[in-house]
Amino acid sequence: MPTALVTGANGGIGPAVVAALEREGWHVSGTDVDHADLADPAAPARVFDELGPTTALVTCHACSEQGGLLETDAAQLDRHLAVNARATVLLMAEFARGFDGEPGTGRIVNFTSNLPLAGEIAYAASKGAIDWATVVAAVELAPLGITVNAVDPGPTDTGWMTPELKERAATVSLLGRVGQPEDAAELVAFLCSPAAGWITGQVIRSDGGSGWRRLVRHGGGLR
């Protein structure tokens, strides 16, 4: 049975990812902030020391706080970069060091977000770092038989949206609704499957078409 580690497993999209992987036959271990505070740079090594070799790593954890350019201070920036970016890089490194599966079977899936994320500049900076780290890791880990991709799930209803925000998010989706955790989880399950063995180094926008929200149908065309 293949084994997977899902960080942030108890909140947000994490529980849906765990359920989707278990349905596909994975043995899943999860972490949350009570089990492993990823603001601690030693936490990723401790997690894998306890867990041992795994076949897949899915990083669902996140620090997410409001704060625009003029409000954010150094402490908030450091917190987001430590938890979101640094921990993701260290987790990928520890996963790769311990990976002993068949070449081509290793899987890493990170979670990212699309721009502009106005009013959340520390979060935006940390997620931008994840995008680039994903691509670099894909290049470096390919010889080990590990694919590395990132998923942008778009506006997802994990309980944090007000009714007004949910309505607004639905209007910018080409599919007319907000995302559900299961939407992203199904993509993760696919990316971790043998069928996705040819996909690596990609940042995949699975957002219901929300990335096209600035395109407005006008006079028979798009602008």
JSON list of C-alpha atoms in Angstrom, two decimals:
[
{"chain": "A", "resi": 1, "resn": "MET", "atom": "CA", "xyz": [0.00, 0.00, 0.00]},
{"chain": "A", "resi": 2, "resn": "PRO", "atom": "CA", "xyz": [1.48, 3.40, -0.96]},
{"chain": "A", "resi": 3, "resn": "THR", "atom": "CA", "xyz": [1.93, 5.88, 1.86]},
{"chain": "A", "resi": 4, "resn": "ALA", "atom": "CA", "xyz": [1.33, 9.63, 1.86]},
{"chain": "A", "resi": 5, "resn": "LEU", "atom": "CA", "xyz": [1.91, 12.54, 4.22]},
{"chain": "A", "resi": 6, "resn": "VAL", "atom": "CA", "xyz": [-0.64, 15.35, 4.14]},
{"chain": "A", "resi": 7, "resn": "THR", "atom": "CA", "xyz": [0.24, 18.48, 6.09]},
{"chain": "A", "resi": 8, "resn": "GLY", "atom": "CA", "xyz": [-2.59, 20.66, 7.36]},
{"chain": "A", "resi": 9, "resn": "ALA", "atom": "CA", "xyz": [-4.71, 17.52, 7.36]},
{"chain": "A", "resi": 10, "resn": "ASN", "atom": "CA", "xyz": [-7.27, 18.67, 9.91]},
{"chain": "A", "resi": 11, "resn": "GLY", "atom": "CA", "xyz": [-8.47, 21.91, 8.35]},
{"chain": "A", "resi": 12, "resn": "GLY", "atom": "CA", "xyz": [-9.31, 23.63, 5.10]},
{"chain": "A", "resi": 13, "resn": "ILE", "atom": "CA", "xyz": [-8.86, 21.39, 2.08]},
{"chain": "A", "resi": 14, "resn": "GLY", "atom": "CA", "xyz": [-6.72, 18.88, 4.00]},
{"chain": "A", "resi": 15, "resn": "PRO", "atom": "CA", "xyz": [-9.48, 16.51, 5.21]},
{"chain": "A", "resi": 16, "resn": "ALA", "atom": "CA", "xyz": [-10.88, 16.18, 1.68]},
{"chain": "A", "resi": 17, "resn": "VAL", "atom": "CA", "xyz": [-7.40, 15.35, 0.36]},
{"chain": "A", "resi": 18, "resn": "VAL", "atom": "CA", "xyz": [-6.97, 12.69, 3.03]},
{"chain": "A", "resi": 19, "resn": "ALA", "atom": "CA", "xyz": [-10.35, 11.16, 2.15]},
{"chain": "A", "resi": 20, "resn": "ALA", "atom": "CA", "xyz": [-9.65, 11.16, -1.60]},
{"chain": "A", "resi": 21, "resn": "LEU", "atom": "CA", "xyz": [-6.26, 9.49, -1.19]},
{"chain": "A", "resi": 22, "resn": "GLU", "atom": "CA", "xyz": [-7.61, 6.88, 1.23]},
{"chain": "A", "resi": 23, "resn": "ARG", "atom": "CA", "xyz": [-10.38, 6.07, -1.25]},
{"chain": "A", "resi": 24, "resn": "GLU", "atom": "CA", "xyz": [-7.70, 5.42, -3.86]},
{"chain": "A", "resi": 25, "resn": "GLY", "atom": "CA", "xyz": [-5.90, 2.96, -1.61]},
{"chain": "A", "resi": 26, "resn": "TRP", "atom": "CA", "xyz": [-3.31, 5.18, 0.07]},
{"chain": "A", "resi": 27, "resn": "HIS", "atom": "CA", "xyz": [-2.29, 4.88, 3.69]},
{"chain": "A", "resi": 28, "resn": "VAL", "atom": "CA", "xyz": [-2.33, 8.52, 4.80]},
{"chain": "A", "resi": 29, "resn": "SER", "atom": "CA", "xyz": [-0.62, 10.17, 7.73]},
{"chain": "A", "resi": 30, "resn": "GLY", "atom": "CA", "xyz": [-1.51, 13.74, 8.54]},
{"chain": "A", "resi": 31, "resn": "THR", "atom": "CA", "xyz": [-0.06, 16.61, 10.52]},
{"chain": "A", "resi": 32, "resn": "ASP", "atom": "CA", "xyz": [-1.55, 19.75, 11.99]},
{"chain": "A", "resi": 33, "resn": "VAL", "atom": "CA", "xyz": [-0.14, 22.60, 14.04]},
{"chain": "A", "resi": 34, "resn": "ASP", "atom": "CA", "xyz": [-0.66, 20.65, 17.28]},
{"chain": "A", "resi": 35, "resn": "HIS", "atom": "CA", "xyz": [1.39, 17.72, 15.95]},
{"chain": "A", "resi": 36, "resn": "ALA", "atom": "CA", "xyz": [4.06, 19.67, 14.10]},
{"chain": "A", "resi": 37, "resn": "ASP", "atom": "CA", "xyz": [4.46, 23.44, 14.24]},
{"chain": "A", "resi": 38, "resn": "LEU", "atom": "CA", "xyz": [5.97, 24.09, 10.83]},
{"chain": "A", "resi": 39, "resn": "ALA", "atom": "CA", "xyz": [7.18, 27.52, 11.93]},
{"chain": "A", "resi": 40, "resn": "ASP", "atom": "CA", "xyz": [9.93, 25.49, 13.62]},
{"chain": "A", "resi": 41, "resn": "PRO", "atom": "CA", "xyz": [12.64, 24.74, 11.02]},
{"chain": "A", "resi": 42, "resn": "ALA", "atom": "CA", "xyz": [13.37, 21.42, 12.73]},
{"chain": "A", "resi": 43, "resn": "ALA", "atom": "CA", "xyz": [9.78, 20.19, 12.41]},
{"chain": "A", "resi": 44, "resn": "PRO", "atom": "CA", "xyz": [9.98, 18.71, 8.87]},
{"chain": "A", "resi": 45, "resn": "ALA", "atom": "CA", "xyz": [12.89, 16.44, 9.81]},
{"chain": "A", "resi": 46, "resn": "ARG", "atom": "CA", "xyz": [11.11, 15.31, 12.98]},
{"chain": "A", "resi": 47, "resn": "VAL", "atom": "CA", "xyz": [7.96, 14.49, 11.03]},
{"chain": "A", "resi": 48, "resn": "PHE", "atom": "CA", "xyz": [9.79, 12.25, 8.57]},
{"chain": "A", "resi": 49, "resn": "ASP", "atom": "CA", "xyz": [11.93, 10.69, 11.29]},
{"chain": "A", "resi": 50, "resn": "GLU", "atom": "CA", "xyz": [8.67, 9.53, 12.92]},
{"chain": "A", "resi": 51, "resn": "LEU", "atom": "CA", "xyz": [6.97, 8.57, 9.68]},
{"chain": "A", "resi": 52, "resn": "GLY", "atom": "CA", "xyz": [9.72, 6.97, 7.67]},
{"chain": "A", "resi": 53, "resn": "PRO", "atom": "CA", "xyz": [9.82, 6.74, 3.85]},
{"chain": "A", "resi": 54, "resn": "THR", "atom": "CA", "xyz": [6.67, 7.77, 2.02]},
{"chain": "A", "resi": 55, "resn": "THR", "atom": "CA", "xyz": [5.53, 7.72, -1.59]},
{"chain": "A", "resi": 56, "resn": "ALA", "atom": "CA", "xyz": [3.70, 11.06, -1.68]},
{"chain": "A", "resi": 57, "resn": "LEU", "atom": "CA", "xyz": [3.81, 14.42, 0.06]},
{"chain": "A", "resi": 58, "resn": "VAL", "atom": "CA", "xyz": [0.89, 16.86, -0.11]},
{"chain": "A", "resi": 59, "resn": "THR", "atom": "CA", "xyz": [1.44, 20.23, 1.57]},
{"chain": "A", "resi": 60, "resn": "CYS", "atom": "CA", "xyz": [-1.97, 21.64, 2.52]},
{"chain": "A", "resi": 61, "resn": "HIS", "atom": "CA", "xyz": [-0.79, 23.65, 5.53]},
{"chain": "A", "resi": 62, "resn": "ALA", "atom": "CA", "xyz": [-0.89, 27.45, 5.42]},
{"chain": "A", "resi": 63, "resn": "CYS", "atom": "CA", "xyz": [-0.48, 30.58, 7.46]},
{"chain": "A", "resi": 64, "resn": "SER", "atom": "CA", "xyz": [-3.01, 33.10, 6.15]},
{"chain": "A", "resi": 65, "resn": "GLU", "atom": "CA", "xyz": [-3.50, 36.56, 7.66]},
{"chain": "A", "resi": 66, "resn": "GLN", "atom": "CA", "xyz": [-4.85, 39.83, 6.38]},
{"chain": "A", "resi": 67, "resn": "GLY", "atom": "CA", "xyz": [-2.44, 42.72, 5.89]},
{"chain": "A", "resi": 68, "resn": "GLY", "atom": "CA", "xyz": [-1.68, 44.95, 2.94]},
{"chain": "A", "resi": 69, "resn": "LEU", "atom": "CA", "xyz": [1.63, 46.48, 1.93]},
{"chain": "A", "resi": 70, "resn": "LEU", "atom": "CA", "xyz": [1.30, 49.45, 4.29]},
{"chain": "A", "resi": 71, "resn": "GLU", "atom": "CA", "xyz": [0.13, 47.38, 7.28]},
{"chain": "A", "resi": 72, "resn": "THR", "atom": "CA", "xyz": [2.34, 44.30, 7.17]},
{"chain": "A", "resi": 73, "resn": "ASP", "atom": "CA", "xyz": [5.35, 44.25, 9.47]},
{"chain": "A", "resi": 74, "resn": "ALA", "atom": "CA", "xyz": [8.50, 42.14, 9.51]},
{"chain": "A", "resi": 75, "resn": "ALA", "atom": "CA", "xyz": [7.07, 39.66, 12.00]},
{"chain": "A", "resi": 76, "resn": "GLN", "atom": "CA", "xyz": [4.07, 38.91, 9.79]},
{"chain": "A", "resi": 77, "resn": "LEU", "atom": "CA", "xyz": [6.25, 38.49, 6.73]},
{"chain": "A", "resi": 78, "resn": "ASP", "atom": "CA", "xyz": [8.61, 36.18, 8.60]},
{"chain": "A", "resi": 79, "resn": "ARG", "atom": "CA", "xyz": [5.71, 34.09, 9.90]},
{"chain": "A", "resi": 80, "resn": "HIS", "atom": "CA", "xyz": [4.22, 33.52, 6.44]},
{"chain": "A", "resi": 81, "resn": "LEU", "atom": "CA", "xyz": [7.54, 32.84, 4.77]},
{"chain": "A", "resi": 82, "resn": "ALA", "atom": "CA", "xyz": [8.56, 30.42, 7.52]},
{"chain": "A", "resi": 83, "resn": "VAL", "atom": "CA", "xyz": [5.35, 28.38, 7.56]},
{"chain": "A", "resi": 84, "resn": "ASN", "atom": "CA", "xyz": [4.29, 28.52, 3.93]},
{"chain": "A", "resi": 85, "resn": "ALA", "atom": "CA", "xyz": [7.52, 28.75, 1.94]},
{"chain": "A", "resi": 86, "resn": "ARG", "atom": "CA", "xyz": [10.39, 27.55, 4.12]},
{"chain": "A", "resi": 87, "resn": "ALA", "atom": "CA", "xyz": [8.50, 24.61, 5.60]},
{"chain": "A", "resi": 88, "resn": "THR", "atom": "CA", "xyz": [7.34, 23.48, 2.16]},
{"chain": "A", "resi": 89, "resn": "VAL", "atom": "CA", "xyz": [10.91, 23.51, 0.85]},
{"chain": "A", "resi": 90, "resn": "LEU", "atom": "CA", "xyz": [12.23, 21.65, 3.91]},
{"chain": "A", "resi": 91, "resn": "LEU", "atom": "CA", "xyz": [9.42, 19.09, 3.72]},
{"chain": "A", "resi": 92, "resn": "MET", "atom": "CA", "xyz": [10.19, 18.42, 0.05]},
{"chain": "A", "resi": 93, "resn": "ALA", "atom": "CA", "xyz": [13.87, 17.95, 0.89]},
{"chain": "A", "resi": 94, "resn": "GLU", "atom": "CA", "xyz": [13.16, 15.52, 3.73]},
{"chain": "A", "resi": 95, "resn": "PHE", "atom": "CA", "xyz": [10.70, 13.59, 1.60]},
{"chain": "A", "resi": 96, "resn": "ALA", "atom": "CA", "xyz": [13.25, 13.24, -1.19]},
{"chain": "A", "resi": 97, "resn": "ARG", "atom": "CA", "xyz": [16.04, 12.16, 1.16]},
{"chain": "A", "resi": 98, "resn": "GLY", "atom": "CA", "xyz": [13.92, 9.33, 2.47]},
{"chain": "A", "resi": 99, "resn": "PHE", "atom": "CA", "xyz": [12.22, 8.30, -0.76]},
{"chain": "A", "resi": 100, "resn": "ASP", "atom": "CA", "xyz": [13.00, 4.68, -1.63]},
{"chain": "A", "resi": 101, "resn": "GLY", "atom": "CA", "xyz": [10.13, 3.81, -3.95]},
{"chain": "A", "resi": 102, "resn": "GLU", "atom": "CA", "xyz": [10.28, 2.62, -7.52]},
{"chain": "A", "resi": 103, "resn": "PRO", "atom": "CA", "xyz": [11.58, 5.31, -9.92]},
{"chain": "A", "resi": 104, "resn": "GLY", "atom": "CA", "xyz": [8.65, 7.29, -11.25]},
{"chain": "A", "resi": 105, "resn": "THR", "atom": "CA", "xyz": [6.35, 6.64, -8.30]},
{"chain": "A", "resi": 106, "resn": "GLY", "atom": "CA", "xyz": [7.28, 9.57, -6.04]},
{"chain": "A", "resi": 107, "resn": "ARG", "atom": "CA", "xyz": [4.77, 12.41, -5.85]},
{"chain": "A", "resi": 108, "resn": "ILE", "atom": "CA", "xyz": [4.82, 15.90, -4.33]},
{"chain": "A", "resi": 109, "resn": "VAL", "atom": "CA", "xyz": [1.81, 18.20, -4.59]},
{"chain": "A", "resi": 110, "resn": "ASN", "atom": "CA", "xyz": [1.98, 21.69, -3.09]},
{"chain": "A", "resi": 111, "resn": "PHE", "atom": "CA", "xyz": [-0.85, 24.18, -2.65]},
{"chain": "A", "resi": 112, "resn": "THR", "atom": "CA", "xyz": [-0.55, 27.71, -3.95]},
{"chain": "A", "resi": 113, "resn": "SER", "atom": "CA", "xyz": [-2.84, 30.68, -4.72]},
{"chain": "A", "resi": 114, "resn": "ASN", "atom": "CA", "xyz": [-3.39, 32.96, -7.67]},
{"chain": "A", "resi": 115, "resn": "LEU", "atom": "CA", "xyz": [-2.69, 36.68, -7.73]},
{"chain": "A", "resi": 116, "resn": "PRO", "atom": "CA", "xyz": [-3.33, 39.48, -6.94]},
{"chain": "A", "resi": 117, "resn": "LEU", "atom": "CA", "xyz": [-4.33, 38.61, -3.32]},
{"chain": "A", "resi": 118, "resn": "ALA", "atom": "CA", "xyz": [-4.57, 42.31, -2.53]},
{"chain": "A", "resi": 119, "resn": "GLY", "atom": "CA", "xyz": [-4.59, 42.99, 1.20]},
{"chain": "A", "resi": 120, "resn": "GLU", "atom": "CA", "xyz": [-2.65, 39.78, 1.93]},
{"chain": "A", "resi": 121, "resn": "ILE", "atom": "CA", "xyz": [0.85, 40.65, 0.80]},
{"chain": "A", "resi": 122, "resn": "ALA", "atom": "CA", "xyz": [2.70, 38.36, 3.22]},
{"chain": "A", "resi": 123, "resn": "TYR", "atom": "CA", "xyz": [0.54, 35.42, 2.14]},
{"chain": "A", "resi": 124, "resn": "ALA", "atom": "CA", "xyz": [0.98, 36.36, -1.53]},
{"chain": "A", "resi": 125, "resn": "ALA", "atom": "CA", "xyz": [4.77, 36.54, -1.19]},
{"chain": "A", "resi": 126, "resn": "SER", "atom": "CA", "xyz": [4.92, 33.15, 0.47]},
{"chain": "A", "resi": 127, "resn": "LYS", "atom": "CA", "xyz": [2.70, 31.50, -2.13]},
{"chain": "A", "resi": 128, "resn": "GLY", "atom": "CA", "xyz": [4.74, 33.02, -4.97]},
{"chain": "A", "resi": 129, "resn": "ALA", "atom": "CA", "xyz": [7.80, 31.40, -3.42]},
{"chain": "A", "resi": 130, "resn": "ILE", "atom": "CA", "xyz": [6.00, 28.04, -3.44]},
{"chain": "A", "resi": 131, "resn": "ASP", "atom": "CA", "xyz": [5.33, 28.37, -7.19]},
{"chain": "A", "resi": 132, "resn": "TRP", "atom": "CA", "xyz": [9.01, 28.80, -8.00]},
{"chain": "A", "resi": 133, "resn": "ALA", "atom": "CA", "xyz": [10.19, 26.24, -5.45]},
{"chain": "A", "resi": 134, "resn": "THR", "atom": "CA", "xyz": [7.84, 23.70, -7.03]},
{"chain": "A", "resi": 135, "resn": "VAL", "atom": "CA", "xyz": [9.38, 24.16, -10.46]},
{"chain": "A", "resi": 136, "resn": "VAL", "atom": "CA", "xyz": [12.96, 24.04, -9.15]},
{"chain": "A", "resi": 137, "resn": "ALA", "atom": "CA", "xyz": [12.20, 20.93, -7.11]},
{"chain": "A", "resi": 138, "resn": "ALA", "atom": "CA", "xyz": [10.67, 19.25, -10.16]},
{"chain": "A", "resi": 139, "resn": "VAL", "atom": "CA", "xyz": [13.94, 19.71, -12.03]},
{"chain": "A", "resi": 140, "resn": "GLU", "atom": "CA", "xyz": [16.14, 18.58, -9.17]},
{"chain": "A", "resi": 141, "resn": "LEU", "atom": "CA", "xyz": [14.06, 15.58, -8.10]},
{"chain": "A", "resi": 142, "resn": "ALA", "atom": "CA", "xyz": [13.29, 14.18, -11.55]},
{"chain": "A", "resi": 143, "resn": "PRO", "atom": "CA", "xyz": [16.40, 11.94, -11.48]},
{"chain": "A", "resi": 144, "resn": "LEU", "atom": "CA", "xyz": [15.03, 10.37, -8.29]},
{"chain": "A", "resi": 145, "resn": "GLY", "atom": "CA", "xyz": [11.75, 9.53, -10.01]},
{"chain": "A", "resi": 146, "resn": "ILE", "atom": "CA", "xyz": [9.70, 12.13, -8.12]},
{"chain": "A", "resi": 147, "resn": "THR", "atom": "CA", "xyz": [7.19, 14.42, -9.80]},
{"chain": "A", "resi": 148, "resn": "VAL", "atom": "CA", "xyz": [6.49, 17.83, -8.24]},
{"chain": "A", "resi": 149, "resn": "ASN", "atom": "CA", "xyz": [3.44, 19.96, -9.01]},
{"chain": "A", "resi": 150, "resn": "ALA", "atom": "CA", "xyz": [1.39, 22.68, -7.38]},
{"chain": "A", "resi": 151, "resn": "VAL", "atom": "CA", "xyz": [-2.37, 23.24, -7.30]},
{"chain": "A", "resi": 152, "resn": "ASP", "atom": "CA", "xyz": [-4.17, 26.59, -7.11]},
{"chain": "A", "resi": 153, "resn": "PRO", "atom": "CA", "xyz": [-7.69, 25.67, -5.99]},
{"chain": "A", "resi": 154, "resn": "GLY", "atom": "CA", "xyz": [-9.15, 29.17, -6.44]},
{"chain": "A", "resi": 155, "resn": "PRO", "atom": "CA", "xyz": [-11.83, 30.48, -4.08]},
{"chain": "A", "resi": 156, "resn": "THR", "atom": "CA", "xyz": [-12.75, 27.45, -1.99]},
{"chain": "A", "resi": 157, "resn": "ASP", "atom": "CA", "xyz": [-15.52, 27.24, 0.60]},
{"chain": "A", "resi": 158, "resn": "THR", "atom": "CA", "xyz": [-13.86, 25.79, 3.67]},
{"chain": "A", "resi": 159, "resn": "GLY", "atom": "CA", "xyz": [-16.05, 27.69, 6.12]},
{"chain": "A", "resi": 160, "resn": "TRP", "atom": "CA", "xyz": [-14.25, 31.03, 6.10]},
{"chain": "A", "resi": 161, "resn": "MET", "atom": "CA", "xyz": [-16.39, 32.83, 3.52]},
{"chain": "A", "resi": 162, "resn": "THR", "atom": "CA", "xyz": [-19.19, 35.18, 4.46]},
{"chain": "A", "resi": 163, "resn": "PRO", "atom": "CA", "xyz": [-22.38, 34.82, 2.39]},
{"chain": "A", "resi": 164, "resn": "GLU", "atom": "CA", "xyz": [-21.49, 38.06, 0.59]},
{"chain": "A", "resi": 165, "resn": "LEU", "atom": "CA", "xyz": [-18.00, 36.90, -0.25]},
{"chain": "A", "resi": 166, "resn": "LYS", "atom": "CA", "xyz": [-19.27, 33.53, -1.40]},
{"chain": "A", "resi": 167, "resn": "GLU", "atom": "CA", "xyz": [-21.71, 35.23, -3.75]},
{"chain": "A", "resi": 168, "resn": "ARG", "atom": "CA", "xyz": [-19.01, 37.50, -5.11]},
{"chain": "A", "resi": 169, "resn": "ALA", "atom": "CA", "xyz": [-16.61, 34.58, -5.62]},
{"chain": "A", "resi": 170, "resn": "ALA", "atom": "CA", "xyz": [-19.28, 32.69, -7.54]},
{"chain": "A", "resi": 171, "resn": "THR", "atom": "CA", "xyz": [-19.73, 35.61, -9.94]},
{"chain": "A", "resi": 172, "resn": "VAL", "atom": "CA", "xyz": [-16.06, 35.56, -10.97]},
{"chain": "A", "resi": 173, "resn": "SER", "atom": "CA", "xyz": [-16.14, 31.83, -11.70]},
{"chain": "A", "resi": 174, "resn": "LEU", "atom": "CA", "xyz": [-16.94, 30.79, -15.24]},
{"chain": "A", "resi": 175, "resn": "LEU", "atom": "CA", "xyz": [-18.79, 27.83, -13.72]},
{"chain": "A", "resi": 176, "resn": "GLY", "atom": "CA", "xyz": [-20.91, 30.04, -11.48]},
{"chain": "A", "resi": 177, "resn": "ARG", "atom": "CA", "xyz": [-19.98, 28.64, -8.08]},
{"chain": "A", "resi": 178, "resn": "VAL", "atom": "CA", "xyz": [-17.23, 28.61, -5.50]},
{"chain": "A", "resi": 179, "resn": "GLY", "atom": "CA", "xyz": [-14.90, 25.68, -5.20]},
{"chain": "A", "resi": 180, "resn": "GLN", "atom": "CA", "xyz": [-15.45, 22.86, -2.74]},
{"chain": "A", "resi": 181, "resn": "PRO", "atom": "CA", "xyz": [-12.59, 21.06, -0.95]},
{"chain": "A", "resi": 182, "resn": "GLU", "atom": "CA", "xyz": [-13.42, 17.92, -2.90]},
{"chain": "A", "resi": 183, "resn": "ASP", "atom": "CA", "xyz": [-12.69, 19.72, -6.20]},
{"chain": "A", "resi": 184, "resn": "ALA", "atom": "CA", "xyz": [-9.06, 20.22, -5.27]},
{"chain": "A", "resi": 185, "resn": "ALA", "atom": "CA", "xyz": [-8.83, 16.86, -3.55]},
{"chain": "A", "resi": 186, "resn": "GLU", "atom": "CA", "xyz": [-9.80, 14.98, -6.71]},
{"chain": "A", "resi": 187, "resn": "LEU", "atom": "CA", "xyz": [-7.02, 16.74, -8.63]},
{"chain": "A", "resi": 188, "resn": "VAL", "atom": "CA", "xyz": [-4.51, 15.86, -5.92]},
{"chain": "A", "resi": 189, "resn": "ALA", "atom": "CA", "xyz": [-5.59, 12.21, -6.06]},
{"chain": "A", "resi": 190, "resn": "PHE", "atom": "CA", "xyz": [-5.03, 12.22, -9.82]},
{"chain": "A", "resi": 191, "resn": "LEU", "atom": "CA", "xyz": [-1.62, 13.89, -9.55]},
{"chain": "A", "resi": 192, "resn": "CYS", "atom": "CA", "xyz": [-0.58, 11.25, -7.03]},
{"chain": "A", "resi": 193, "resn": "SER", "atom": "CA", "xyz": [-1.77, 8.39, -9.25]},
{"chain": "A", "resi": 194, "resn": "PRO", "atom": "CA", "xyz": [0.28, 6.40, -11.80]},
{"chain": "A", "resi": 195, "resn": "ALA", "atom": "CA", "xyz": [-1.78, 8.09, -14.55]},
{"chain": "A", "resi": 196, "resn": "ALA", "atom": "CA", "xyz": [-0.07, 11.42, -13.76]},
{"chain": "A", "resi": 197, "resn": "GLY", "atom": "CA", "xyz": [3.47, 10.14, -14.06]},
{"chain": "A", "resi": 198, "resn": "TRP", "atom": "CA", "xyz": [4.18, 12.38, -17.07]},
{"chain": "A", "resi": 199, "resn": "ILE", "atom": "CA", "xyz": [3.13, 15.59, -15.32]},
{"chain": "A", "resi": 200, "resn": "THR", "atom": "CA", "xyz": [5.76, 17.53, -13.38]},
{"chain": "A", "resi": 201, "resn": "GLY", "atom": "CA", "xyz": [6.90, 21.10, -12.81]},
{"chain": "A", "resi": 202, "resn": "GLN", "atom": "CA", "xyz": [3.37, 22.43, -13.29]},
{"chain": "A", "resi": 203, "resn": "VAL", "atom": "CA", "xyz": [1.34, 25.01, -11.38]},
{"chain": "A", "resi": 204, "resn": "ILE", "atom": "CA", "xyz": [-2.21, 23.92, -12.16]},
{"chain": "A", "resi": 205, "resn": "ARG", "atom": "CA", "xyz": [-5.08, 26.40, -11.85]},
{"chain": "A", "resi": 206, "resn": "SER", "atom": "CA", "xyz": [-8.10, 24.36, -10.80]},
{"chain": "A", "resi": 207, "resn": "ASP", "atom": "CA", "xyz": [-10.29, 27.34, -9.99]},
{"chain": "A", "resi": 208, "resn": "GLY", "atom": "CA", "xyz": [-13.50, 27.04, -11.97]},
{"chain": "A", "resi": 209, "resn": "GLY", "atom": "CA", "xyz": [-12.23, 29.59, -14.47]},
{"chain": "A", "resi": 210, "resn": "SER", "atom": "CA", "xyz": [-11.85, 32.32, -11.83]},
{"chain": "A", "resi": 211, "resn": "GLY", "atom": "CA", "xyz": [-8.51, 33.27, -13.36]},
{"chain": "A", "resi": 212, "resn": "TRP", "atom": "CA", "xyz": [-10.42, 34.59, -16.39]},
{"chain": "A", "resi": 213, "resn": "ARG", "atom": "CA", "xyz": [-12.58, 36.91, -14.31]},
{"chain": "A", "resi": 214, "resn": "ARG", "atom": "CA", "xyz": [-11.32, 40.03, -16.10]},
{"chain": "A", "resi": 215, "resn": "LEU", "atom": "CA", "xyz": [-12.60, 38.78, -19.42]},
{"chain": "A", "resi": 216, "resn": "VAL", "atom": "CA", "xyz": [-16.05, 40.23, -19.99]},
{"chain": "A", "resi": 217, "resn": "ARG", "atom": "CA", "xyz": [-18.25, 39.24, -22.89]},
{"chain": "A", "resi": 218, "resn": "HIS", "atom": "CA", "xyz": [-19.00, 42.44, -24.84]},
{"chain": "A", "resi": 219, "resn": "GLY", "atom": "CA", "xyz": [-20.39, 42.88, -28.31]},
{"chain": "A", "resi": 220, "resn": "GLY", "atom": "CA", "xyz": [-19.85, 39.26, -29.30]},
{"chain": "A", "resi": 221, "resn": "GLY", "atom": "CA", "xyz": [-16.20, 39.26, -28.23]},
{"chain": "A", "resi": 222, "resn": "LEU", "atom": "CA", "xyz": [-14.06, 39.20, -25.12]},
{"chain": "A", "resi": 223, "resn": "ARG", "atom": "CA", "xyz": [-12.14, 42.08, -23.66]}
]
